[in-house]
Structure formats: structure tokens, C-alpha cells
């Protein structure tokens, strides 16, 4: 299969050196993203388009390749094409008939041709000739340039002809690695996940930092959604997930800070901690999912006071976004289901939060705060490579595994719904229920506590993590299902 990759239009208006840099980086990213699916993949081209050639023939792996490319920043669209040596006009007609003849009978159609190189004919010459011949030879109802039912598309590049089979629209943006790095403050909800996506789409290599305010379930949920964002939109680069234990910080604020200023002080403490991590990683910008006046701490006055806690640039890509627009984007990029089921956590709750904090008053409140508590939290911060975060979480968890499900057991398939649909788990005589991992923590408590549940996923890591958490929550009727010798496809 050959693909022609069209870069994001903004890249084409860059200066020549910048444009070449962006496209070279995109080529490297494509190789990295697809390398595990086809180690012999070829990516060529250096100026306007990239050509991707794969000898992979497995339909499932080809679908995965297409899905990954659609989510690779920097690509505006790509075409599945059939390549031929360029012949005369009649030969072009024959090649187009080979792929479009069965689509044209009784249909109104148009021929679209793009051309690059030196030729004795124009694109319009090709369109006119091919269109007239296809109408006569294929029983088409007519030609309409404005409202065709079928488009016959081709590209001519020097002495090569590409007949277009299918077009895939992509997320656009800039290739990862062409812009600076940033550190995203992640809570795992709608806002922070969409903010992270927006930065990744703009070409910034985005690391994640999470402030744990006291919940293991919340930490696990944020790790999962951060891993999802990376694997879907940023897997061309390795990034870090940083988890900072913030329980003592919250306790110090609750005990020392005036109620009305707790929220603002907490945000300032988070920015200070994030700045310390960013300094260690040599990252210049912090990213949050805040938008104007969505909550009391996000008034312009309060945001200005919060930002004064750090010298680093604080970027808020959603600053003027409406909540529903953010939610719609979360659904489009696949993080909404995570956000909807993100476990609750106990944070700093002000009864009468201020919307017009004064810096002098906030600094007075902070003088009551023991900064050694914040320093201890930073010292205990845990840095993990995002591609290893799930595996590392699953290490050394003592959870009972069973290799065979018995009548009376209920197997909970906790894989992502896409994986369940693609390859359902079928166990004759055993009840199997699909309950995706991002909904497991909130819904398990509503299941029949007299039944035994076996959690299943492809690798056994996610099921072990969630079983461990459920056991720690007091649910004793849960184990992990790992059938002996079972080989499953790579899970999402």
C-alpha cells in the first residue's frame, strides 16, 4: 500500500528552511509511530508531500496504521493511492477504469487531477479527456463539477500517475518536536485533557504532572488518560508522567489558610511545584486547562495572582472556550469517557471563595504555610516514562490470578470498547460482561456483591491494577482472569 501524506497547510507558508525542518521531523515521526507495525516501512519526500510505502498486508495492521496516521500531528490529510508509470491519455483512462468503472454506471461524476512537474498538457486537459471517455465507456449519467456523486481523483507527479482510492482527513497542526516542550498540569477531567491535546496538536512535546490530592483511584485514572493521550496523539516522542503527593499540602492549607483564599493558594502551590519540576526537566512553559470564570479561582484577577507565583510562562489554550465546546472536543478526541468516570477526590473546598484575590492578602496567608511541606512533596515526586507508566504501576501488586473461568464466575472485560468490538471475548458457558476500565471504579460498587468477578484485559496489567484498587476499597469478590497460554492482540 502506498500513501501520499499532505502536510498541514500552515506548514506550506513557512520559510524554506523552517518548512524543510518541519517536514523532515514529520517523516521521522511517521517512521517512529509505524515502526512496530512495519519495520521495513519507507518514508520518502522532503518538500511538499511525503510518500509512505508499506508491504504490510494484514488488514488489521493496515487499519491500525491508518488510525495512527490520522492522529499524528502535522498531517492535514493523506491519500491511499495506486501508483503507475505515466502513460498517454488513453492509458490514464484505463487505469482510472480499473478502480472506478464499477462506481460510475448511472452516476453523475467529476474528474479531479493535480499535476506537478513539466508536461506538455495541463491538469484541465487530463480532466476533460478522461471525463469524456469515462462517460462514454462506463455508462455514467453525466458530469457535474459542482455536485458530483462520484469523484475520480488522480495526481500526476513527473512521470508517475497516482490514482486515488481514498482520502483520510487528519488532525493537522505541527509535527511533534518542531516546537518547544511543555509541562501539562493534569487532573484527568475534560479541561486538562483537551488542553494537553491542543498543545500536542500544535507540535509541543507535552509532559504530564499530576498532583495527588489523596486518592489512589484518581491517580490511576489520570495515569490511564495521560497514557491514552500519549499513545494516540504523541507516541512519536517519549515523555514523562510525574505524580506529586499533595495530601500534606492540602492538609497544611486547610489548617493554616483563610477559607476564602484556599483555592487560590492551592493553585499557587501547584504552580510552584510544577515550576520546580519544569526547572529540573529544562521546560520553559506550564499548561493548564483553565478558562475564564468557569470556577471562582479562574477570574482574571485571581489568575493574575496565581500566575505571580511562578516566573515561568503559563499557557491556557482553553482560556476563552465555552464548557460545551470543551466537552465536545473531549468526545472527538476520545477523552470524554475517561473524564466522565474520573473518580472523585477530596480537594480544598471554600465555603465563600474570593473572586477578587489581592496579592498582598494571598502572600500574607502563605506566610502561615510551612513551605517545607511543599518541598517534601517535590522530593517525593515520582517520574515515570509514559510508555512504561501502566506496566510500572502493575509491578509487585499481590492479586490472585486464575487461568480458568468456572460456571458462576462473571468475567468483566475491561478493555477499551473499540478492542472489545474488534475482538470480543467469547467463553462458552461463562457469563462475560463488558465494563471498560474507565468506568470500573464508579460502577463496580453497584454490581451484585454475592458474585465472583474476574477482570480481563489483553496484557493482564490493567486488570491487575484495577483488581488491586478494588480489593483495597474493600471488595473481596474480585480476581484477575489470565487464561493459560492465551495470546491476545495488543490492547489499547
XYZ file of C-alpha atoms in Angstrom:
492
model
C 0.000 0.000 0.000
C 1.225 3.470 -0.848
C 0.103 6.606 0.956
C 0.675 10.217 -0.035
C 0.831 12.408 3.066
C -0.243 16.041 2.720
C 1.189 18.310 5.392
C -0.884 20.751 7.433
C -1.466 23.847 5.216
C 0.174 26.270 7.684
C 3.462 24.440 7.183
C 3.489 25.280 3.477
C 3.649 29.033 4.158
C 6.731 28.766 6.361
C 10.130 29.928 5.124
C 12.058 27.349 3.114
C 14.408 26.279 5.976
C 11.562 26.052 8.501
C 9.345 24.145 6.091
C 12.095 21.614 5.350
C 12.755 21.211 9.076
C 9.066 20.587 9.797
C 8.698 18.025 7.016
C 11.882 16.170 7.944
C 10.636 15.967 11.539
C 7.245 14.724 10.332
C 8.949 11.981 8.307
C 10.879 10.882 11.414
C 7.701 10.912 13.466
C 5.834 8.762 10.933
C 8.624 6.191 10.957
C 8.565 6.098 14.757
C 4.779 5.850 15.001
C 4.516 2.996 12.474
C 7.793 1.159 13.089
C 6.300 -1.584 15.277
C 3.645 -2.309 12.640
C 6.092 -2.487 9.716
C 9.836 -2.386 10.479
C 10.582 -2.064 6.728
C 8.310 0.936 6.196
C 9.692 3.536 3.774
C 9.011 7.264 4.113
C 10.346 9.489 1.314
C 9.967 13.090 0.171
C 11.242 16.333 1.631
C 9.330 19.339 0.350
C 5.610 19.308 -0.329
C 4.359 15.736 0.223
C 5.642 12.606 1.886
C 5.201 9.153 0.420
C 4.715 6.202 2.741
C 5.250 2.723 1.304
C 4.393 -0.421 3.241
C 4.438 -4.070 2.261
C 2.203 -4.893 5.200
C -0.815 -6.952 4.061
C -2.548 -7.796 7.341
C -5.899 -5.891 7.197
C -5.945 -5.334 10.952
C -2.433 -3.855 10.995
C -3.237 -1.705 7.957
C -6.274 -0.308 9.768
C -4.083 0.435 12.782
C -1.538 2.210 10.567
C -4.251 4.395 9.069
C -5.698 5.162 12.506
C -2.293 6.201 13.873
C -1.564 8.453 10.893
C -4.949 10.161 11.265
C -3.897 11.126 14.813
C -0.323 12.197 14.008
C 0.197 15.974 14.439
C 1.424 17.709 11.300
C -0.639 15.745 8.770
C -3.517 17.562 7.101
C -4.700 14.549 5.127
C -3.316 11.502 3.377
C -4.369 9.551 0.327
C -4.429 5.829 -0.327
C -3.239 5.569 -3.931
C -2.368 3.133 -6.690
C 0.880 4.078 -8.442
C 1.595 3.562 -12.165
C 4.149 4.825 -14.685
C 2.682 7.772 -16.558
C 1.428 6.797 -20.000
C -0.663 8.641 -22.599
C -4.190 9.875 -22.006
C -5.775 6.575 -23.066
C -3.566 4.715 -20.609
C -4.697 7.094 -17.842
C -8.306 6.306 -18.796
C -7.625 2.576 -18.488
C -6.010 2.982 -15.082
C -8.964 5.051 -13.849
C -11.436 2.485 -15.189
C -9.605 -0.225 -13.277
C -10.536 1.457 -9.982
C -13.706 3.463 -10.742
C -15.588 1.635 -13.522
C -17.987 -0.155 -11.174
C -18.833 3.097 -9.321
C -19.857 5.156 -12.370
C -22.885 3.494 -14.052
C -25.900 5.787 -13.663
C -23.948 8.299 -11.547
C -23.029 11.943 -12.064
C -19.275 12.305 -11.649
C -16.291 14.641 -11.899
C -12.608 14.087 -12.641
C -10.085 15.899 -10.424
C -6.437 15.978 -11.417
C -3.456 17.553 -9.640
C -0.177 17.815 -11.507
C 3.434 18.569 -10.562
C 6.390 18.629 -12.928
C 6.913 19.601 -16.574
C 4.392 18.221 -19.052
C 3.000 19.225 -22.444
C -0.523 19.161 -21.067
C -2.414 20.807 -18.241
C -4.453 19.281 -15.450
C -7.581 20.546 -17.169
C -6.606 18.732 -20.378
C -6.439 15.465 -18.417
C -9.758 16.083 -16.691
C -11.585 16.835 -19.928
C -10.262 13.846 -21.848
C -10.586 11.303 -19.050
C -14.037 12.618 -18.108
C -15.377 12.334 -21.660
C -14.010 8.797 -22.108
C -15.295 7.541 -18.754
C -18.744 8.942 -19.502
C -18.860 7.099 -22.822
C -17.293 3.825 -21.671
C -18.738 3.359 -18.167
C -22.406 4.303 -18.559
C -22.239 7.354 -16.330
C -25.293 9.611 -16.121
C -23.285 12.790 -16.691
C -20.627 15.155 -15.441
C -21.052 17.766 -12.704
C -18.083 19.705 -11.413
C -20.027 21.276 -8.550
C -22.164 18.423 -7.237
C -20.742 15.061 -8.343
C -21.917 11.802 -6.808
C -18.520 10.240 -7.555
C -15.118 11.938 -7.792
C -12.441 10.305 -9.906
C -9.238 11.642 -8.406
C -5.661 11.362 -9.556
C -2.282 13.036 -9.159
C 0.465 13.243 -11.758
C 3.994 13.791 -10.463
C 6.660 13.981 -13.138
C 6.410 10.565 -14.847
C 4.252 8.879 -12.229
C 0.473 8.525 -12.056
C -1.345 8.090 -8.744
C -4.988 7.039 -8.878
C -6.584 7.974 -5.557
C -8.524 5.238 -3.815
C -9.425 7.012 -0.567
C -8.749 10.214 1.360
C -8.296 10.390 5.124
C -8.601 13.700 6.976
C -6.247 14.128 9.938
C -5.834 16.358 12.990
C -3.423 18.806 11.321
C -1.193 21.001 13.446
C 2.592 20.952 13.628
C 4.796 17.855 13.882
C 5.792 16.973 17.428
C 9.344 18.045 18.109
C 9.287 21.147 15.900
C 8.189 23.418 18.754
C 9.323 23.612 22.394
C 8.399 21.287 25.255
C 5.777 21.993 27.901
C 4.543 20.540 31.193
C 0.781 19.965 31.387
C -0.937 20.081 34.775
C -3.305 17.119 34.538
C -6.380 16.459 36.645
C -7.807 13.983 34.133
C -11.055 15.880 33.589
C -12.455 17.402 30.415
C -10.431 20.615 30.565
C -6.913 19.375 31.233
C -7.117 16.535 28.700
C -8.344 18.859 25.950
C -5.657 21.414 26.837
C -2.993 18.705 26.583
C -4.335 17.631 23.189
C -4.316 21.209 21.895
C -0.654 21.617 22.840
C 0.353 18.289 21.321
C -1.520 19.161 18.138
C 0.439 22.394 17.971
C 3.719 20.479 17.927
C 4.781 20.769 21.574
C 6.213 17.676 23.243
C 3.968 17.561 26.309
C 4.969 16.006 29.631
C 2.349 15.441 32.342
C 2.303 16.346 36.020
C -0.432 15.202 38.390
C -0.989 16.477 41.926
C -2.469 13.688 44.004
C -4.860 15.215 46.497
C -5.491 11.976 48.318
C -6.982 9.362 46.029
C -5.351 6.256 44.577
C -8.281 5.817 42.186
C -7.822 9.371 40.915
C -4.100 8.841 40.374
C -4.750 5.634 38.468
C -7.415 7.322 36.337
C -5.128 10.223 35.420
C -2.291 7.865 34.554
C -4.607 5.983 32.215
C -5.922 9.037 30.389
C -2.420 10.532 30.099
C -1.201 7.241 28.636
C -4.153 7.263 26.216
C -3.387 10.808 25.031
C 0.263 9.962 24.509
C -0.344 6.663 22.714
C -2.963 8.191 20.414
C -1.504 11.614 19.621
C 2.086 11.762 20.849
C 3.722 8.362 20.606
C 6.476 9.645 18.295
C 8.248 11.065 21.373
C 8.912 9.712 24.843
C 7.600 11.911 27.625
C 7.330 11.745 31.396
C 4.435 11.352 33.786
C 5.126 12.995 37.139
C 2.977 12.217 40.169
C 3.347 14.581 43.135
C 1.827 13.567 46.510
C -0.117 16.652 47.589
C -2.089 15.334 50.563
C 0.135 17.106 53.124
C -0.032 20.320 51.122
C -3.832 20.175 51.193
C -3.819 19.472 54.934
C -1.498 22.426 55.548
C -3.760 24.740 53.540
C -6.860 23.530 55.371
C -5.205 24.180 58.718
C -3.387 27.439 58.042
C -5.125 29.410 55.246
C -8.287 31.509 55.442
C -11.264 29.716 53.898
C -11.919 32.278 51.152
C -8.340 32.063 49.831
C -7.797 28.294 49.927
C -8.471 27.700 46.222
C -6.123 30.438 45.031
C -3.366 29.331 47.409
C -3.709 25.702 46.271
C -3.321 26.753 42.620
C -0.245 28.808 43.510
C 1.280 25.834 45.322
C 0.660 23.681 42.271
C 2.345 26.226 40.021
C 5.323 26.413 42.370
C 5.670 22.639 42.396
C 5.211 22.408 38.621
C 7.846 25.115 38.169
C 10.296 23.116 40.277
C 9.729 20.045 38.123
C 9.923 22.090 34.929
C 13.242 23.551 36.041
C 14.571 20.073 36.681
C 13.449 18.949 33.201
C 14.527 22.217 31.500
C 10.982 23.016 30.354
C 10.014 26.649 29.913
C 6.189 26.580 29.844
C 3.400 25.241 32.063
C -0.040 24.390 30.647
C -3.381 24.340 32.459
C -6.958 23.722 31.350
C -8.402 26.845 32.941
C -10.902 29.077 31.147
C -12.197 32.476 32.182
C -14.689 32.409 35.075
C -15.504 28.710 34.779
C -14.976 28.478 38.550
C -14.285 31.081 41.217
C -10.495 30.762 41.071
C -10.492 31.462 37.328
C -11.448 35.125 37.236
C -8.885 37.327 35.529
C -8.000 38.877 38.893
C -7.396 35.507 40.519
C -5.490 34.111 37.539
C -3.133 37.072 37.655
C -2.466 36.449 41.348
C -1.993 32.717 40.726
C 0.475 33.345 37.894
C 2.588 35.626 40.072
C 3.715 32.524 41.989
C 5.985 31.494 39.104
C 8.327 33.134 36.622
C 7.560 30.510 34.023
C 5.115 31.110 31.201
C 1.661 29.705 31.997
C -0.243 28.765 28.833
C -4.027 28.325 28.908
C -5.152 27.100 25.468
C -8.808 26.964 26.594
C -8.904 30.411 28.174
C -11.870 31.673 26.087
C -13.531 28.318 25.384
C -17.082 27.510 26.416
C -17.565 24.413 28.548
C -19.736 22.642 25.987
C -17.143 23.234 23.285
C -14.510 21.673 25.556
C -16.752 18.673 26.226
C -17.453 18.252 22.504
C -13.719 18.248 21.792
C -13.157 15.687 24.548
C -15.672 13.386 22.858
C -13.983 13.925 19.484
C -10.504 13.029 20.779
C -11.633 10.138 22.982
C -11.038 11.512 26.489
C -14.663 12.222 27.454
C -15.348 8.705 28.745
C -12.280 8.936 30.973
C -13.344 12.357 32.252
C -16.942 11.309 32.934
C -15.829 8.409 35.088
C -12.849 10.057 36.734
C -13.026 9.189 40.452
C -13.976 11.922 42.872
C -11.293 13.324 45.148
C -11.322 15.493 48.223
C -9.711 18.793 47.423
C -9.784 22.228 49.002
C -13.384 23.394 49.292
C -14.023 27.022 50.196
C -17.416 27.958 51.520
C -17.120 31.541 50.258
C -14.242 31.603 47.745
C -12.955 35.006 46.740
C -13.197 36.064 43.104
C -11.014 39.150 43.580
C -7.963 37.994 45.482
C -5.343 40.612 46.306
C -1.749 39.559 46.014
C -0.751 41.119 49.339
C -3.503 39.202 51.175
C -2.607 35.935 49.455
C 1.062 36.362 50.328
C 0.063 37.039 53.941
C -1.933 33.785 54.014
C 1.007 31.907 52.512
C 3.320 33.126 55.250
C 1.301 30.917 57.596
C 2.067 27.944 55.336
C 5.099 25.756 56.127
C 6.957 25.638 52.794
C 8.888 22.589 53.989
C 5.673 20.644 53.303
C 5.809 21.672 49.645
C 9.497 20.800 49.449
C 8.804 17.323 50.833
C 6.102 16.794 48.227
C 8.557 17.687 45.457
C 11.189 15.360 46.901
C 8.686 12.513 46.839
C 7.531 13.205 43.290
C 7.667 10.120 41.088
C 8.818 10.411 37.461
C 7.920 7.596 35.075
C 8.277 7.335 31.285
C 4.743 7.496 29.941
C 5.174 4.383 27.790
C 6.004 2.443 30.955
C 3.545 4.022 33.367
C 0.901 1.296 33.243
C 3.432 -1.543 33.436
C 5.270 0.048 36.353
C 2.034 0.641 38.201
C 1.260 -3.038 37.893
C 4.524 -4.296 39.335
C 4.537 -6.024 42.723
C 0.762 -5.971 43.132
C -0.352 -9.066 45.011
C -3.586 -10.021 43.282
C -4.885 -13.546 42.771
C -4.929 -14.668 39.142
C -6.936 -17.573 37.746
C -6.275 -19.363 34.484
C -9.760 -20.796 34.024
C -13.191 -19.237 34.486
C -15.765 -21.560 36.058
C -19.565 -21.599 35.829
C -20.892 -18.981 38.221
C -17.986 -16.606 37.624
C -18.614 -13.358 35.746
C -15.738 -12.241 33.548
C -15.568 -8.448 33.277
C -13.882 -7.462 30.010
C -12.335 -4.112 30.972
C -10.655 -3.386 27.624
C -11.433 -0.230 25.653
C -14.798 -0.569 23.810
C -13.004 -0.455 20.441
C -10.918 -3.506 21.377
C -13.999 -5.346 22.670
C -15.863 -4.662 19.439
C -12.904 -5.663 17.276
C -12.270 -8.966 19.067
C -14.997 -9.952 21.537
C -14.066 -12.291 24.370
C -16.067 -15.500 23.947
C -16.073 -18.096 26.732
C -18.646 -20.869 26.217
C -20.758 -21.384 29.312
C -19.278 -18.355 31.104
C -21.017 -15.013 31.525
C -18.928 -12.183 30.048
C -19.791 -8.535 30.629
C -18.065 -5.543 29.040
C -17.225 -2.869 31.598
C -14.441 -0.564 30.337
C -11.653 0.254 32.759
C -12.508 3.954 32.857
C -15.981 3.135 34.245
C -14.960 0.254 36.507
C -14.225 2.212 39.699
C -17.562 4.037 39.670
C -19.770 1.114 38.611
C -18.293 -1.902 40.400
C -19.969 -0.953 43.681
C -23.359 -1.345 42.002
C -22.704 -4.959 40.954
C -24.018 -7.989 42.846
C -21.623 -8.419 45.772
C -22.579 -12.100 46.097
C -20.974 -12.950 42.724
C -17.305 -13.556 41.904
C -15.847 -11.245 39.241
C -12.763 -11.927 37.120
C -11.197 -8.888 35.433
C -9.803 -9.427 31.941
C -7.563 -7.339 29.670
C -5.062 -8.222 26.952
C -1.824 -7.989 28.901
C -3.125 -8.505 32.419
C -1.586 -5.252 33.658
C -4.687 -3.059 33.674
C -6.817 -5.822 35.182
C -4.255 -6.353 37.944
C -4.145 -2.634 38.715
C -7.893 -2.300 38.960
C -8.318 -5.510 40.926
C -5.732 -4.242 43.400
C -7.599 -0.964 43.791
C -10.979 -2.675 44.236
C -9.515 -5.003 46.855
C -8.049 -2.001 48.700
C -11.540 -0.447 48.659
C -12.911 -3.480 50.487
C -14.323 -5.517 47.591
C -13.249 -9.098 48.212
C -15.074 -10.668 45.255
C -12.598 -9.732 42.535
C -9.695 -11.566 40.895
C -7.822 -11.430 37.587
C -8.550 -13.733 34.652
C -5.371 -14.764 32.802
C -6.066 -17.844 30.679
C -3.036 -20.118 30.374
C -1.225 -19.760 27.044
C -3.623 -17.031 25.959
C -2.269 -14.748 23.247
C -4.233 -11.614 22.570
C -3.634 -8.703 20.244
C -2.057 -5.580 21.632
C -4.595 -3.746 23.786
C -5.330 -0.060 23.586
